[in-house]
Tab-separated table of C-alpha atoms and ligand atoms in Angstrom:
chain	number	residue	atom	x	y	z
A	1	MET	CA	0.083	-0.041	-0.076
A	2	LYS	CA	1.244	3.601	-0.973
A	3	LEU	CA	0.212	6.707	1.079
A	4	TRP	CA	0.505	8.610	-2.229
A	5	GLY	CA	-1.425	6.129	-4.957
A	6	GLY	CA	-3.710	8.226	-6.350
A	7	ARG	CA	-2.183	10.250	-8.910
A	8	PHE	CA	-0.173	7.513	-10.350
A	9	GLU	CA	-0.755	4.610	-12.682
A	10	GLY	CA	0.558	1.269	-12.934
A	11	ARG	CA	3.379	-0.143	-10.623
A	12	ARG	CA	6.788	1.444	-9.761
A	13	ASP	CA	10.115	-0.503	-11.425
A	14	PRO	CA	10.766	-2.957	-8.565
A	15	LEU	CA	14.382	-1.777	-8.447
A	16	PHE	CA	13.260	1.637	-7.788
A	17	GLU	CA	11.024	0.290	-5.136
A	18	LYS	CA	13.907	-1.305	-3.554
A	19	PHE	CA	16.224	1.361	-4.075
A	20	SER	CA	13.662	3.949	-2.296
A	21	GLU	CA	12.592	2.130	0.632
A	22	SER	CA	13.606	2.764	3.954
A	23	PHE	CA	11.876	0.252	6.009
A	24	SER	CA	14.770	-1.795	6.268
A	25	PHE	CA	16.396	0.603	8.823
A	26	ASP	CA	13.643	2.938	9.855
A	27	ARG	CA	11.726	0.272	11.191
A	28	ARG	CA	13.893	0.974	14.215
A	29	LEU	CA	11.418	4.132	15.137
A	30	ILE	CA	8.438	1.680	15.229
A	31	ALA	CA	8.137	2.425	18.857
A	32	TYR	CA	8.599	6.592	18.325
A	33	ASP	CA	6.030	6.055	15.059
A	34	LEU	CA	3.528	4.566	17.687
A	35	GLN	CA	3.894	7.191	20.330
A	36	VAL	CA	3.690	10.058	18.209
A	37	ASN	CA	0.512	8.436	16.511
A	38	LEU	CA	-1.174	7.669	19.713
A	39	ALA	CA	-0.515	11.452	21.098
A	40	TYR	CA	-1.638	12.748	17.515
A	41	VAL	CA	-4.982	10.758	17.937
A	42	ARG	CA	-5.733	12.396	21.255
A	43	GLU	CA	-5.019	15.741	19.926
A	44	LEU	CA	-7.164	15.267	17.078
A	45	GLY	CA	-9.777	13.903	19.304
A	46	ARG	CA	-9.055	16.936	21.479
A	47	VAL	CA	-9.942	19.378	18.565
A	48	ARG	CA	-13.048	17.463	17.506
A	49	LEU	CA	-11.400	16.291	14.636
A	50	LEU	CA	-11.879	12.615	15.318
A	51	THR	CA	-15.064	11.421	17.298
A	52	ARG	CA	-14.853	10.029	20.560
A	53	ASN	CA	-15.674	6.289	18.941
A	54	GLU	CA	-12.602	7.034	16.243
A	55	VAL	CA	-10.367	8.016	18.787
A	56	TYR	CA	-11.314	4.662	20.572
A	57	ALA	CA	-10.880	2.623	17.481
A	58	LEU	CA	-7.490	4.464	16.444
A	59	THR	CA	-6.015	4.078	19.934
A	60	ARG	CA	-7.168	0.435	20.060
A	61	GLY	CA	-5.407	-0.398	16.835
A	62	LEU	CA	-2.113	1.492	17.656
A	63	ASN	CA	-1.975	-0.571	20.817
A	64	ALA	CA	-2.846	-3.654	18.849
A	65	ILE	CA	0.230	-2.849	16.580
A	66	ALA	CA	2.593	-2.091	19.706
A	67	ARG	CA	1.572	-5.353	21.322
A	68	TYR	CA	2.125	-7.249	18.211
A	69	VAL	CA	5.513	-5.677	17.668
A	70	ARG	CA	6.438	-6.405	21.384
A	71	GLN	CA	5.262	-10.220	21.144
A	72	LYS	CA	6.721	-11.104	17.798
A	73	PRO	CA	10.864	-9.948	17.792
A	74	ASN	CA	10.999	-10.833	14.146
A	75	TRP	CA	7.912	-8.610	13.167
A	76	ALA	CA	9.569	-6.878	10.523
A	77	ALA	CA	11.286	-9.829	8.735
A	78	ARG	CA	8.821	-10.505	5.904
A	79	GLU	CA	6.788	-7.201	5.840
A	80	GLU	CA	7.185	-4.897	2.681
A	81	SER	CA	6.884	-1.188	2.912
A	82	GLU	CA	8.014	1.879	1.429
A	83	ASP	CA	8.392	2.975	5.159
A	84	VAL	CA	7.768	2.534	8.759
A	85	HIS	CA	4.925	5.212	8.662
A	86	SER	CA	3.498	3.275	5.675
A	87	TRP	CA	3.586	0.094	7.341
A	88	VAL	CA	2.013	1.316	10.373
A	89	GLU	CA	-0.950	2.795	8.748
A	90	ALA	CA	-1.469	-0.231	6.544
A	91	ARG	CA	-1.134	-2.454	9.717
A	92	LEU	CA	-3.957	-0.253	11.479
A	93	GLU	CA	-6.134	-0.819	8.366
A	94	LYS	CA	-6.324	-4.467	8.792
A	95	GLU	CA	-6.853	-4.093	12.476
A	96	ILE	CA	-9.821	-1.488	12.379
A	97	GLY	CA	-10.728	-0.956	8.807
A	98	PRO	CA	-10.849	2.416	6.676
A	99	VAL	CA	-11.126	4.634	9.665
A	100	ALA	CA	-7.373	4.187	10.057
A	101	GLY	CA	-7.048	6.590	7.322
A	102	LYS	CA	-7.972	9.261	9.403
A	103	LEU	CA	-4.664	9.279	11.251
A	104	ARG	CA	-2.700	11.415	8.826
A	105	THR	CA	-5.583	13.960	8.879
A	106	GLY	CA	-3.532	17.333	8.660
A	107	ARG	CA	-0.178	15.887	9.089
A	108	SER	CA	2.798	14.542	6.546
A	109	ARG	CA	5.497	12.165	6.634
A	110	ASN	CA	7.767	15.186	6.861
A	111	ASP	CA	6.668	16.564	10.134
A	112	LEU	CA	6.360	12.940	11.004
A	113	VAL	CA	9.940	11.507	10.542
A	114	ALA	CA	11.696	14.485	12.006
A	115	THR	CA	9.512	14.055	15.279
A	116	GLU	CA	10.386	10.605	15.315
A	117	THR	CA	13.882	10.878	14.569
A	118	ARG	CA	14.083	13.583	17.547
A	119	LEU	CA	12.773	11.438	20.113
A	120	TYR	CA	15.157	8.751	18.840
A	121	ALA	CA	18.080	10.895	19.212
A	122	LYS	CA	16.988	12.077	22.533
A	123	ASP	CA	16.964	8.621	24.130
A	124	ALA	CA	20.293	7.902	22.172
A	125	ILE	CA	21.755	10.618	23.880
A	126	ARG	CA	20.329	9.246	27.153
A	127	GLY	CA	22.197	6.136	26.476
A	128	LEU	CA	25.603	7.618	25.133
A	129	LEU	CA	25.781	9.418	28.301
A	130	ASN	CA	25.155	6.563	30.569
A	131	ASN	CA	27.987	4.704	28.717
A	132	ALA	CA	29.999	7.764	29.110
A	133	ALA	CA	29.448	7.999	32.887
A	134	GLY	CA	30.589	3.869	32.699
A	135	VAL	CA	33.959	4.887	30.785
A	136	LEU	CA	34.593	7.878	33.474
A	137	GLU	CA	34.060	5.779	36.569
A	138	SER	CA	36.710	3.382	35.467
A	139	LEU	CA	39.300	5.832	34.826
A	140	LEU	CA	38.515	7.588	38.196
A	141	HIS	CA	38.781	3.922	39.850
A	142	GLN	CA	42.225	3.014	38.165
A	143	ALA	CA	43.502	6.461	38.795
A	144	GLN	CA	42.643	6.154	42.572
A	145	LYS	CA	43.962	2.664	42.409
A	146	ASN	CA	47.355	3.709	41.040
A	147	LYS	CA	47.989	6.996	42.733
A	148	SER	CA	51.434	6.754	43.428
A	149	ALA	CA	52.477	5.460	39.966
A	150	ILE	CA	54.961	7.222	37.666
A	151	LEU	CA	55.475	6.926	34.293
A	152	PRO	CA	57.199	8.602	31.556
A	153	GLY	CA	55.354	11.556	30.086
A	154	TYR	CA	55.679	12.110	26.262
A	155	THR	CA	55.646	14.845	23.747
A	156	HIS	CA	56.285	13.839	19.846
A	157	LEU	CA	56.209	10.426	21.526
A	158	GLN	CA	59.514	10.949	22.897
A	159	PRO	CA	60.127	10.965	26.625
A	160	ALA	CA	59.779	14.147	28.052
A	161	GLN	CA	58.859	14.543	31.880
A	162	PRO	CA	57.794	12.279	34.679
A	163	ILE	CA	54.208	12.437	35.246
A	164	LEU	CA	52.016	10.477	37.458
A	165	PHE	CA	49.699	7.810	36.069
A	166	ALA	CA	46.824	9.082	37.872
A	167	HIS	CA	47.181	12.720	36.176
A	168	TYR	CA	47.528	10.737	32.430
A	169	LEU	CA	44.299	8.816	33.214
A	170	LEU	CA	42.566	12.048	34.378
A	171	SER	CA	43.413	13.857	31.139
A	172	TYR	CA	40.886	11.327	29.291
A	173	PHE	CA	38.494	11.893	32.103
A	174	GLU	CA	38.839	15.634	30.898
A	175	MET	CA	38.012	14.957	27.325
A	176	LEU	CA	35.374	12.380	28.082
A	177	LEU	CA	33.826	14.939	30.281
A	178	ARG	CA	33.873	17.509	27.843
A	179	ASP	CA	31.969	14.873	25.459
A	180	VAL	CA	29.223	14.671	28.351
A	181	SER	CA	28.766	18.314	28.224
A	182	ARG	CA	28.893	18.396	24.573
A	183	LEU	CA	25.892	15.514	24.430
A	184	GLN	CA	23.781	17.359	27.023
A	185	GLU	CA	23.793	20.724	24.621
A	186	CYS	CA	23.213	18.600	21.748
A	187	TYR	CA	20.230	17.095	23.805
A	188	ARG	CA	18.857	20.975	24.521
A	189	ARG	CA	18.967	21.487	20.634
A	190	VAL	CA	17.109	18.167	19.579
A	191	ASP	CA	14.349	19.072	22.256
A	192	GLU	CA	11.889	20.821	20.180
A	193	LEU	CA	8.876	19.443	18.372
A	194	PRO	CA	8.504	19.653	14.573
A	195	MET	CA	5.037	17.877	14.526
A	196	GLY	CA	2.217	20.200	13.330
A	197	ALA	CA	4.494	21.784	10.916
A	198	GLY	CA	2.991	19.419	7.961
A	199	ALA	CA	4.599	19.187	4.826
A	200	LEU	CA	6.209	22.151	5.032
A	201	ALA	CA	3.897	25.096	5.265
A	202	GLY	CA	2.028	24.251	8.761
A	203	THR	CA	-1.196	22.748	9.103
A	204	ALA	CA	-4.470	24.199	8.593
A	205	TYR	CA	-6.065	22.189	11.368
A	206	PRO	CA	-6.439	23.842	14.790
A	207	ILE	CA	-3.814	21.476	16.594
A	208	ASP	CA	-2.477	22.760	19.909
A	209	ARG	CA	1.504	22.269	19.070
A	210	GLN	CA	2.179	23.233	22.571
A	211	ARG	CA	0.332	20.445	24.173
A	212	LEU	CA	1.535	18.014	21.743
A	213	ALA	CA	4.847	19.116	22.807
A	214	ARG	CA	4.243	18.466	26.644
A	215	GLU	CA	2.616	15.090	25.614
A	216	LEU	CA	5.375	14.025	23.727
A	217	GLY	CA	7.678	15.409	26.235
A	218	PHE	CA	9.522	18.036	24.101
A	219	ALA	CA	10.618	21.243	25.817
A	220	ARG	CA	9.661	23.502	22.899
A	221	VAL	CA	7.794	23.599	19.667
A	222	ALA	CA	9.961	24.242	16.387
A	223	ARG	CA	9.121	27.856	15.426
A	224	ASN	CA	9.325	27.647	11.297
A	225	SER	CA	7.515	24.983	9.722
A	226	LEU	CA	9.775	24.902	6.433
A	227	ASP	CA	13.191	24.565	8.906
A	228	ALA	CA	11.311	22.083	11.410
A	229	THR	CA	10.756	19.574	8.662
A	230	SER	CA	14.046	19.839	6.576
A	231	ASP	CA	16.476	20.549	9.620
A	232	ARG	CA	18.565	18.077	10.289
A	233	ASP	CA	21.328	19.922	12.486
A	234	PHE	CA	20.693	17.924	15.036
A	235	VAL	CA	21.953	14.866	13.367
A	236	CYS	CA	25.044	16.461	12.456
A	237	ASP	CA	25.337	17.887	16.192
A	238	LEU	CA	24.627	14.357	17.506
A	239	VAL	CA	27.106	12.638	14.967
A	240	PHE	CA	29.615	15.093	15.654
A	241	ALA	CA	29.499	14.616	19.504
A	242	CYS	CA	29.695	11.045	18.592
A	243	SER	CA	32.639	11.629	16.270
A	244	LEU	CA	34.884	13.709	19.282
A	245	VAL	CA	34.004	10.798	21.586
A	246	MET	CA	35.437	8.166	18.920
A	247	VAL	CA	38.652	10.377	18.540
A	248	HIS	CA	39.238	10.465	22.079
A	249	LEU	CA	38.586	6.865	22.343
A	250	SER	CA	40.724	6.259	19.524
A	251	ARG	CA	43.746	8.041	21.040
A	252	LEU	CA	43.101	6.039	24.644
A	253	SER	CA	43.266	3.099	22.337
A	254	GLU	CA	46.205	4.126	20.496
A	255	ASP	CA	47.932	4.935	23.712
A	256	PHE	CA	47.408	1.559	25.533
A	257	ILE	CA	48.636	-0.118	22.275
A	258	ILE	CA	51.555	1.520	22.662
A	259	TYR	CA	51.819	0.980	26.421
A	260	SER	CA	51.075	-2.776	26.104
A	261	THR	CA	53.849	-4.048	23.823
A	262	PRO	CA	56.165	-5.604	26.033
A	263	ALA	CA	59.061	-3.244	25.073
A	264	LEU	CA	57.332	-0.868	27.284
A	265	GLY	CA	54.959	-3.135	29.480
A	266	PHE	CA	53.199	-0.421	31.153
A	267	VAL	CA	50.077	-1.970	31.057
A	268	GLU	CA	48.429	-5.453	30.225
A	269	LEU	CA	45.096	-5.818	28.824
A	270	HIS	CA	42.686	-8.486	30.373
A	271	ASP	CA	42.921	-11.391	28.152
A	272	ALA	CA	38.989	-11.067	27.870
A	273	TYR	CA	39.876	-7.831	25.219
A	274	ALA	CA	42.860	-9.491	23.631
A	275	THR	CA	43.448	-12.107	20.781
A	276	GLY	CA	46.426	-14.237	20.049
A	277	SER	CA	47.823	-15.472	16.743
A	278	SER	CA	47.095	-18.495	14.905
A	279	LEU	CA	50.629	-18.947	13.612
A	280	MET	CA	52.757	-16.876	16.608
A	281	PRO	CA	52.027	-19.074	20.219
A	282	GLN	CA	53.325	-16.049	22.156
A	283	LYS	CA	51.034	-13.276	20.712
A	284	LYS	CA	48.588	-11.163	22.600
A	285	ASN	CA	47.245	-8.381	20.521
A	286	ALA	CA	45.149	-5.681	21.979
A	287	ASP	CA	42.423	-5.984	18.997
A	288	THR	CA	39.767	-4.504	21.059
A	289	LEU	CA	41.637	-1.097	20.801
A	290	GLU	CA	42.531	-1.515	17.178
A	291	LEU	CA	38.860	-1.796	16.643
A	292	ILE	CA	37.943	1.145	18.359
A	293	ARG	CA	40.362	3.017	16.549
A	294	SER	CA	39.175	1.850	13.558
A	295	LYS	CA	35.803	2.530	14.137
A	296	ALA	CA	36.494	6.033	14.823
A	297	ALA	CA	37.008	6.109	10.956
A	298	ARG	CA	33.573	5.043	10.278
A	299	VAL	CA	31.771	7.326	12.409
A	300	LEU	CA	34.036	10.506	11.500
A	301	GLY	CA	33.270	9.203	7.627
A	302	GLY	CA	29.265	9.408	8.938
A	303	LEU	CA	29.745	13.094	9.981
A	304	THR	CA	31.112	13.842	6.382
A	305	ASN	CA	28.191	12.021	4.965
A	306	MET	CA	25.546	14.020	6.814
A	307	LEU	CA	27.326	17.656	6.100
A	308	ALA	CA	27.188	16.710	2.574
A	309	LEU	CA	24.105	15.298	2.533
A	310	LEU	CA	22.736	18.787	3.556
A	311	LYS	CA	25.119	21.039	1.595
A	312	GLY	CA	22.811	22.363	-1.454
A	313	LEU	CA	19.683	21.056	-0.550
A	314	PRO	CA	16.823	23.287	-1.327
A	315	LEU	CA	14.245	23.991	1.127
A	316	ALA	CA	12.098	22.575	2.399
A	317	TYR	CA	11.990	18.450	2.592
A	318	ASP	CA	13.691	16.495	0.226
A	319	ARG	CA	14.056	12.535	-0.003
A	320	ASP	CA	17.432	12.843	0.561
A	321	LEU	CA	16.903	13.489	4.110
A	322	GLN	CA	15.982	9.721	4.206
A	323	GLU	CA	19.604	9.003	4.178
A	324	ASP	CA	20.010	10.535	7.564
A	325	LYS	CA	19.056	7.672	9.543
A	326	GLU	CA	21.381	5.178	8.682
A	327	VAL	CA	24.385	7.345	9.310
A	328	LEU	CA	22.987	8.366	12.740
A	329	PHE	CA	22.177	4.937	13.918
A	330	ASP	CA	25.481	3.717	12.997
A	331	ALA	CA	27.229	6.694	14.566
A	332	VAL	CA	25.138	6.258	17.840
A	333	ASP	CA	25.568	2.462	17.933
A	334	THR	CA	29.370	2.192	17.346
A	335	ALA	CA	29.778	5.237	19.905
A	336	SER	CA	27.833	3.411	22.328
A	337	ASP	CA	29.599	-0.004	21.945
A	338	CYS	CA	32.978	1.538	22.046
A	339	LEU	CA	32.142	3.475	25.070
A	340	VAL	CA	31.327	0.384	27.021
A	341	LEU	CA	34.143	-1.775	25.488
A	342	ALA	CA	36.800	0.939	26.688
A	343	GLY	CA	35.496	1.502	29.836
A	344	ARG	CA	35.454	-2.496	30.429
A	345	VAL	CA	39.370	-2.500	28.999
A	346	VAL	CA	40.165	0.638	31.458
A	347	ALA	CA	38.520	-1.460	34.315
A	348	THR	CA	40.440	-4.548	33.998
A	349	LEU	CA	43.807	-3.013	32.780
A	350	ARG	CA	46.755	-4.292	34.738
A	351	VAL	CA	48.930	-1.820	35.651
A	352	ARG	CA	52.550	-2.230	35.781
A	353	ALA	CA	53.723	0.485	38.151
A	354	ASP	CA	57.318	-1.013	38.270
A	355	LYS	CA	57.692	-1.119	34.574
A	356	MET	CA	56.421	2.567	34.651
A	357	LYS	CA	58.981	3.545	37.120
A	358	ALA	CA	61.968	2.024	35.649
A	359	ALA	CA	61.107	3.331	32.087
A	360	THR	CA	61.524	6.957	34.097
A	361	ALA	CA	65.344	6.061	34.394
A	362	GLN	CA	65.559	6.153	30.646
A	363	GLY	CA	65.177	9.234	28.493
A	364	PHE	CA	66.616	11.959	30.593
A	365	LEU	CA	63.413	13.045	31.915
A	366	THR	CA	64.827	14.944	34.517
A	367	ALA	CA	67.047	16.897	32.728
A	368	THR	CA	64.453	20.211	33.029
A	369	GLU	CA	64.530	19.702	36.512
A	370	VAL	CA	68.278	19.714	36.602
A	371	ALA	CA	68.564	23.185	34.347
A	372	ASP	CA	66.160	24.502	36.891
A	373	ALA	CA	68.438	23.336	39.638
A	374	LEU	CA	71.205	25.421	37.827
A	375	VAL	CA	69.022	28.520	37.513
A	376	GLN	CA	68.777	28.111	41.082
A	377	GLN	CA	72.157	28.525	41.731
A	378	GLY	CA	72.288	31.725	39.736
A	379	ILE	CA	72.605	30.293	36.179
A	380	VAL	CA	70.796	31.963	33.305
A	381	PHE	CA	68.306	29.318	32.278
A	382	ALA	CA	69.556	29.664	28.465
A	383	ARG	CA	72.973	28.915	29.935
A	384	ALA	CA	71.470	26.242	31.830
A	385	HIS	CA	69.753	24.543	29.286
A	386	GLU	CA	73.030	24.663	27.419
A	387	GLN	CA	75.019	23.015	30.109
A	388	VAL	CA	72.340	20.121	30.523
A	389	GLY	CA	71.997	19.330	26.638
A	390	LYS	CA	76.083	18.740	26.475
A	391	LEU	CA	75.690	16.369	29.847
A	392	VAL	CA	72.845	14.433	28.024
A	393	ARG	CA	74.952	14.339	24.703
A	394	TYR	CA	77.995	13.104	26.960
A	395	CYS	CA	75.734	10.162	28.253
A	396	VAL	CA	74.252	9.328	25.012
A	397	ASP	CA	77.464	8.835	23.451
A	398	ARG	CA	78.961	6.583	26.061
A	399	ASN	CA	75.417	4.901	26.539
A	400	LYS	CA	75.006	5.929	30.311
A	401	THR	CA	72.109	7.377	32.137
A	402	PHE	CA	72.575	10.411	34.777
A	403	ALA	CA	72.767	7.848	37.633
A	404	ASP	CA	75.726	6.478	36.037
A	405	LEU	CA	77.711	9.363	36.091
A	406	THR	CA	80.657	10.237	38.971
A	407	LEU	CA	80.966	13.198	40.210
A	408	GLU	CA	83.784	14.203	38.471
A	409	GLU	CA	82.651	12.976	34.948
A	410	ALA	CA	79.722	15.552	35.670
A	411	ARG	CA	81.625	18.403	36.752
A	412	GLY	CA	83.668	17.848	33.721
A	413	ILE	CA	80.624	19.154	31.666
A	414	ILE	CA	78.697	21.237	34.778
A	415	PRO	CA	81.438	22.830	37.042
A	416	THR	CA	78.853	23.804	39.750
A	417	TRP	CA	77.328	20.124	39.788
A	418	ASP	CA	76.611	19.129	43.210
A	419	LYS	CA	75.010	16.249	45.510
A	420	ASN	CA	71.745	18.532	45.213
A	421	LEU	CA	72.239	18.075	41.462
A	422	ALA	CA	72.867	14.641	41.228
A	423	ARG	CA	69.867	13.888	43.634
A	424	THR	CA	67.490	16.171	41.035
A	425	ALA	CA	69.037	14.270	38.156
A	426	VAL	CA	67.769	10.489	39.510
A	427	SER	CA	64.530	11.527	41.163
A	428	ALA	CA	61.172	11.066	38.910
A	429	GLU	CA	59.591	11.903	42.309
A	430	MET	CA	61.181	15.072	42.597
A	431	SER	CA	60.470	16.107	39.365
A	432	VAL	CA	56.859	15.369	39.894
A	433	SER	CA	56.306	16.876	43.254
A	434	ARG	CA	57.404	20.264	41.989
A	435	LYS	CA	54.552	20.606	39.298
A	436	ARG	CA	52.538	22.232	42.028
A	437	ALA	CA	50.548	24.810	40.232
A	438	ILE	CA	46.880	24.284	39.375
A	439	GLY	CA	46.441	21.360	37.094
A	440	GLY	CA	50.173	20.145	37.263
A	441	THR	CA	51.119	16.538	38.164
A	442	ALA	CA	52.363	17.045	41.862
A	443	PRO	CA	50.326	14.577	43.990
A	444	ALA	CA	48.429	16.959	45.938
A	445	GLN	CA	47.218	18.791	42.509
A	446	VAL	CA	46.458	14.998	41.411
A	447	GLU	CA	44.489	14.433	44.530
A	448	ARG	CA	42.403	17.781	43.867
A	449	GLN	CA	41.627	16.570	40.320
A	450	LEU	CA	40.142	13.348	41.663
A	451	ALA	CA	38.000	15.369	44.466
A	452	ASN	CA	36.894	17.311	41.042
A	453	ALA	CA	36.481	14.450	39.089
A	454	SER	CA	34.445	12.394	41.765
A	455	ARG	CA	32.238	15.196	41.918
A	456	SER	CA	31.583	15.822	38.531
A	457	LEU	CA	30.755	11.842	38.016
A	458	GLN	CA	28.499	12.315	41.058
A	459	LEU	CA	26.267	14.852	39.472
A	460	LEU	CA	26.229	13.306	36.187
A	461	LEU	CA	25.209	9.625	37.947
A	462	ASP	CA	22.475	11.974	40.091
A	463	ASP	CA	21.282	13.361	37.008
A	464	ALA	CA	20.469	10.113	35.252
A	465	ARG	CA	18.767	8.500	38.368
A	466	GLN	CA	16.407	11.390	38.437
A	467	GLY	CA	15.935	11.306	34.543
A	468	HIS	CA	17.630	14.508	33.903
A	469	VAL	CA	20.044	15.151	31.061
B	501	LIG	N1	10.892	7.378	4.486
B	501	LIG	C1	11.026	9.122	4.785
B	501	LIG	C2	12.258	9.771	5.144
B	501	LIG	O1	12.608	8.639	5.876
B	501	LIG	C3	9.727	9.489	5.112
B	501	LIG	C4	9.160	10.952	4.384
B	501	LIG	C5	8.869	10.799	3.131
B	501	LIG	N2	8.276	12.010	2.703
B	501	LIG	C6	8.127	12.179	1.161
B	501	LIG	N3	7.356	13.482	1.691
B	501	LIG	N4	8.595	11.379	0.695
B	501	LIG	O2	12.397	10.662	5.245
């Protein structure tokens, strides 16, 4: 059954039918379609466009469809429809007869599909926030459990300065917390009702859109019917939020892939999240993380897809907009799964503080600290930098670390070398403890970050419990 057959003769080319159908993916909107239809029927009743009996019949029919869908998990398996909206109307006619045709009085699939996609997006954001909270929890927990572990911090992937492992983990906490607030902002923008915008121009029936919005749980009504039916900015917004989540998870994955290679061995993945090789018995590969890294590409591709889809579309609705859904569903599904898995990988990670600590002895991580100590002796920083650079060069040429230097050797390069400098040169702890300004890696600052992080997480969990976004 077509919702638009009257004007047409004969059948559509079967290839075109298959090409243009969206039922195979928009059937995921079935619950929202029924929800919106039920609310719409009530509204039509209130403004006397339907009699009480008609409201009763349509409501009964829609509820019967809801039951049918609930009871038959593969309800859509052998169905052929243009889209989920057509399917519901056809099914409704089977349930209650021709009165089903009153369902779409004064409305279009254009305002209907925009409304349903927004309802889906709102639920999707709640789910994503929930999963993001799981990762935040895992990061915080590992940071609390490994408060004193020190590891080499890198820039350019070259050893830079020692940092606390907790400090490192909390940097990802910050990224994901930004994702959380981005999703919350996205929710506010999604939260408006297109229904009542008709096909493009609005509706001629006396529908109370504010009441409909309240009933469907929308914060407000879309102000312009052309925009309401053709706007998919909220899809771009959400796919972008998912993209940045994926970029963050991908960076975390890349770090842990590197950190888990035996040459470093800072962390070991739980066996549940790694795989082996059919040829090399010793292998333990971080496939979970590699897949998270690669799935980021797919979500980023979706963002480009959405932006390209909208660019150049004339107002108002165009069929192109049907293509938003697969992108959106896929981005949300992928980001949701990746958040859950990343949270579990972090939660079950074996942290090797001993290996991290041992690695801080390589790579002259304290060189900056030594230069700072020279500054305290009254030497100009630029000069101190050069002297320490020469000392590093001396060590590199002889395959030594700072710890291997005798007092005489060091004095040969830095004449004012003393016990204090020697101690500074070998102490990652000293280096860490001196980064005391807000946001630094000193233990007291990291404590402060931990306290802030657990407060932010608590707020997020409280909101979720109370149903707030
Ligand atoms: N399946 C369509 C979509 O997802 C529903 C809206 C169709 N509207 C139209 N005027 N052809 O966009």
